[in-house]
């Protein structure tokens, strides 16, 4: 099976909540991983916005596979993740790091999951 596709959506500067979403095409079975971070109060709000506004692909079965906090500094070209989502738990940091590295190749990444919640 081919390696899954990835997509990255970050609409802020600084630190905000993020979620990791796995999308599986209902017909082909192809997987796409999304890392999505918006300036919204709850991880579930990010998922709602993603489903209703950000998602361009149709026919995907979606599952939130965790979340946390994502801090981005576009001037210094750094991204740091930490924490976990109260609703969805910790994200798989190996997948989060892969998505970030593919879409932000010139950024320094510090990708972890901790027990911190916000």
PDB file of C-alpha atoms in Angstrom:
ATOM      1  CA  UNK A   1       0.000   0.000   0.000  1.00  0.00           C
ATOM      2  CA  UNK A   2       1.273   3.483  -0.857  1.00  0.00           C
ATOM      3  CA  UNK A   3       2.252   5.855   1.910  1.00  0.00           C
ATOM      4  CA  UNK A   4      -0.589   8.085   3.061  1.00  0.00           C
ATOM      5  CA  UNK A   5      -0.949  11.680   1.870  1.00  0.00           C
ATOM      6  CA  UNK A   6      -0.670  14.628   4.257  1.00  0.00           C
ATOM      7  CA  UNK A   7      -2.203  18.090   4.549  1.00  0.00           C
ATOM      8  CA  UNK A   8      -1.388  20.959   6.908  1.00  0.00           C
ATOM      9  CA  UNK A   9      -3.666  23.838   7.922  1.00  0.00           C
ATOM     10  CA  UNK A  10      -2.345  26.465  10.370  1.00  0.00           C
ATOM     11  CA  UNK A  11      -4.189  29.793  10.501  1.00  0.00           C
ATOM     12  CA  UNK A  12      -2.407  31.547  13.365  1.00  0.00           C
ATOM     13  CA  UNK A  13       0.892  32.782  14.772  1.00  0.00           C
ATOM     14  CA  UNK A  14       1.845  31.771  18.314  1.00  0.00           C
ATOM     15  CA  UNK A  15       0.362  28.856  20.218  1.00  0.00           C
ATOM     16  CA  UNK A  16      -3.091  27.395  19.752  1.00  0.00           C
ATOM     17  CA  UNK A  17      -4.740  24.000  19.921  1.00  0.00           C
ATOM     18  CA  UNK A  18      -4.327  21.512  17.076  1.00  0.00           C
ATOM     19  CA  UNK A  19      -5.771  18.142  16.076  1.00  0.00           C
ATOM     20  CA  UNK A  20      -4.544  15.209  14.015  1.00  0.00           C
ATOM     21  CA  UNK A  21      -7.234  13.844  11.687  1.00  0.00           C
ATOM     22  CA  UNK A  22      -7.094  10.636   9.673  1.00  0.00           C
ATOM     23  CA  UNK A  23      -9.210  10.622   6.541  1.00  0.00           C
ATOM     24  CA  UNK A  24      -9.857   7.383   4.660  1.00  0.00           C
ATOM     25  CA  UNK A  25     -11.344   7.481   1.169  1.00  0.00           C
ATOM     26  CA  UNK A  26     -14.515   5.366   1.300  1.00  0.00           C
ATOM     27  CA  UNK A  27     -13.939   4.005  -2.215  1.00  0.00           C
ATOM     28  CA  UNK A  28     -10.181   3.546  -2.577  1.00  0.00           C
ATOM     29  CA  UNK A  29      -9.150   3.158   1.061  1.00  0.00           C
ATOM     30  CA  UNK A  30      -6.418   5.775   0.547  1.00  0.00           C
ATOM     31  CA  UNK A  31      -5.412   7.542   3.765  1.00  0.00           C
ATOM     32  CA  UNK A  32      -4.760  11.250   4.274  1.00  0.00           C
ATOM     33  CA  UNK A  33      -3.482  12.711   7.528  1.00  0.00           C
ATOM     34  CA  UNK A  34      -4.358  16.297   8.380  1.00  0.00           C
ATOM     35  CA  UNK A  35      -2.755  18.468  11.068  1.00  0.00           C
ATOM     36  CA  UNK A  36      -5.153  21.353  11.671  1.00  0.00           C
ATOM     37  CA  UNK A  37      -4.642  24.313  14.011  1.00  0.00           C
ATOM     38  CA  UNK A  38      -6.990  27.271  14.359  1.00  0.00           C
ATOM     39  CA  UNK A  39      -7.437  29.973  16.963  1.00  0.00           C
ATOM     40  CA  UNK A  40     -10.511  28.370  18.546  1.00  0.00           C
ATOM     41  CA  UNK A  41     -11.309  27.567  22.198  1.00  0.00           C
ATOM     42  CA  UNK A  42     -11.815  23.784  21.948  1.00  0.00           C
ATOM     43  CA  UNK A  43     -10.311  20.921  19.949  1.00  0.00           C
ATOM     44  CA  UNK A  44     -13.854  19.914  18.938  1.00  0.00           C
ATOM     45  CA  UNK A  45     -14.376  23.420  17.467  1.00  0.00           C
ATOM     46  CA  UNK A  46     -11.328  22.855  15.257  1.00  0.00           C
ATOM     47  CA  UNK A  47     -12.810  19.586  14.002  1.00  0.00           C
ATOM     48  CA  UNK A  48     -16.178  21.257  13.324  1.00  0.00           C
ATOM     49  CA  UNK A  49     -14.515  24.058  11.341  1.00  0.00           C
ATOM     50  CA  UNK A  50     -12.409  21.551   9.432  1.00  0.00           C
ATOM     51  CA  UNK A  51     -15.433  19.435   8.456  1.00  0.00           C
ATOM     52  CA  UNK A  52     -17.595  22.411   7.537  1.00  0.00           C
ATOM     53  CA  UNK A  53     -15.100  24.850   5.969  1.00  0.00           C
ATOM     54  CA  UNK A  54     -11.559  23.517   5.426  1.00  0.00           C
ATOM     55  CA  UNK A  55     -12.169  20.058   3.974  1.00  0.00           C
ATOM     56  CA  UNK A  56     -11.983  20.090   0.178  1.00  0.00           C
ATOM     57  CA  UNK A  57     -11.904  16.322  -0.330  1.00  0.00           C
ATOM     58  CA  UNK A  58     -15.242  14.532  -0.339  1.00  0.00           C
ATOM     59  CA  UNK A  59     -16.035  10.923   0.455  1.00  0.00           C
ATOM     60  CA  UNK A  60     -13.650  10.642   3.399  1.00  0.00           C
ATOM     61  CA  UNK A  61     -14.340   8.814   6.636  1.00  0.00           C
ATOM     62  CA  UNK A  62     -12.832  11.124   9.279  1.00  0.00           C
ATOM     63  CA  UNK A  63     -11.401  10.261  12.678  1.00  0.00           C
ATOM     64  CA  UNK A  64      -9.678  12.628  15.113  1.00  0.00           C
ATOM     65  CA  UNK A  65      -6.610  10.777  16.355  1.00  0.00           C
ATOM     66  CA  UNK A  66      -5.552  13.183  19.090  1.00  0.00           C
ATOM     67  CA  UNK A  67      -4.472  16.732  19.597  1.00  0.00           C
ATOM     68  CA  UNK A  68      -2.500  19.161  21.655  1.00  0.00           C
ATOM     69  CA  UNK A  69      -0.983  22.609  21.397  1.00  0.00           C
ATOM     70  CA  UNK A  70       0.963  23.857  18.388  1.00  0.00           C
ATOM     71  CA  UNK A  71       3.231  26.891  18.656  1.00  0.00           C
ATOM     72  CA  UNK A  72       4.471  28.396  15.398  1.00  0.00           C
ATOM     73  CA  UNK A  73       6.875  31.285  14.916  1.00  0.00           C
ATOM     74  CA  UNK A  74       6.931  32.151  11.228  1.00  0.00           C
ATOM     75  CA  UNK A  75       9.795  34.666  11.604  1.00  0.00           C
ATOM     76  CA  UNK A  76      12.104  32.199  13.376  1.00  0.00           C
ATOM     77  CA  UNK A  77      10.717  29.286  11.324  1.00  0.00           C
ATOM     78  CA  UNK A  78      10.037  27.084  14.330  1.00  0.00           C
ATOM     79  CA  UNK A  79       7.152  24.804  15.283  1.00  0.00           C
ATOM     80  CA  UNK A  80       6.704  23.199  18.681  1.00  0.00           C
ATOM     81  CA  UNK A  81       3.930  20.826  19.724  1.00  0.00           C
ATOM     82  CA  UNK A  82       3.140  19.649  23.235  1.00  0.00           C
ATOM     83  CA  UNK A  83       0.237  18.727  25.466  1.00  0.00           C
ATOM     84  CA  UNK A  84      -2.816  16.667  24.713  1.00  0.00           C
ATOM     85  CA  UNK A  85      -6.500  17.147  23.993  1.00  0.00           C
ATOM     86  CA  UNK A  86      -8.928  16.499  26.842  1.00  0.00           C
ATOM     87  CA  UNK A  87     -11.480  15.243  24.304  1.00  0.00           C
ATOM     88  CA  UNK A  88      -9.248  13.322  21.879  1.00  0.00           C
ATOM     89  CA  UNK A  89      -6.090  12.440  23.854  1.00  0.00           C
ATOM     90  CA  UNK A  90      -2.499  12.601  22.634  1.00  0.00           C
ATOM     91  CA  UNK A  91      -1.689  12.673  18.936  1.00  0.00           C
ATOM     92  CA  UNK A  92       0.790  10.219  17.410  1.00  0.00           C
ATOM     93  CA  UNK A  93       3.860  12.458  17.338  1.00  0.00           C
ATOM     94  CA  UNK A  94       5.537  10.442  14.573  1.00  0.00           C
ATOM     95  CA  UNK A  95       2.650  11.244  12.215  1.00  0.00           C
ATOM     96  CA  UNK A  96       2.445  14.893  13.337  1.00  0.00           C
ATOM     97  CA  UNK A  97       6.187  15.295  12.764  1.00  0.00           C
ATOM     98  CA  UNK A  98       5.923  13.725   9.300  1.00  0.00           C
ATOM     99  CA  UNK A  99       3.102  16.090   8.278  1.00  0.00           C
ATOM    100  CA  UNK A 100       4.950  19.152   9.581  1.00  0.00           C
ATOM    101  CA  UNK A 101       8.261  18.118   7.977  1.00  0.00           C
ATOM    102  CA  UNK A 102       6.630  17.533   4.581  1.00  0.00           C
ATOM    103  CA  UNK A 103       4.896  20.920   4.541  1.00  0.00           C
ATOM    104  CA  UNK A 104       7.430  23.041   6.457  1.00  0.00           C
ATOM    105  CA  UNK A 105      10.780  21.581   5.356  1.00  0.00           C
ATOM    106  CA  UNK A 106      12.781  24.691   6.295  1.00  0.00           C
ATOM    107  CA  UNK A 107      11.358  24.896   9.836  1.00  0.00           C
ATOM    108  CA  UNK A 108      12.962  23.600  13.028  1.00  0.00           C
ATOM    109  CA  UNK A 109      10.530  21.127  14.627  1.00  0.00           C
ATOM    110  CA  UNK A 110      10.124  20.144  18.288  1.00  0.00           C
ATOM    111  CA  UNK A 111       7.265  17.637  18.281  1.00  0.00           C
ATOM    112  CA  UNK A 112       6.203  16.061  21.577  1.00  0.00           C
ATOM    113  CA  UNK A 113       3.035  15.060  23.393  1.00  0.00           C
ATOM    114  CA  UNK A 114       2.800  15.710  27.113  1.00  0.00           C
ATOM    115  CA  UNK A 115       0.061  15.490  29.731  1.00  0.00           C
ATOM    116  CA  UNK A 116      -0.475  19.262  29.712  1.00  0.00           C
ATOM    117  CA  UNK A 117      -3.994  20.349  28.755  1.00  0.00           C
ATOM    118  CA  UNK A 118      -5.494  23.752  28.097  1.00  0.00           C
TER     119      UNK A 118
END
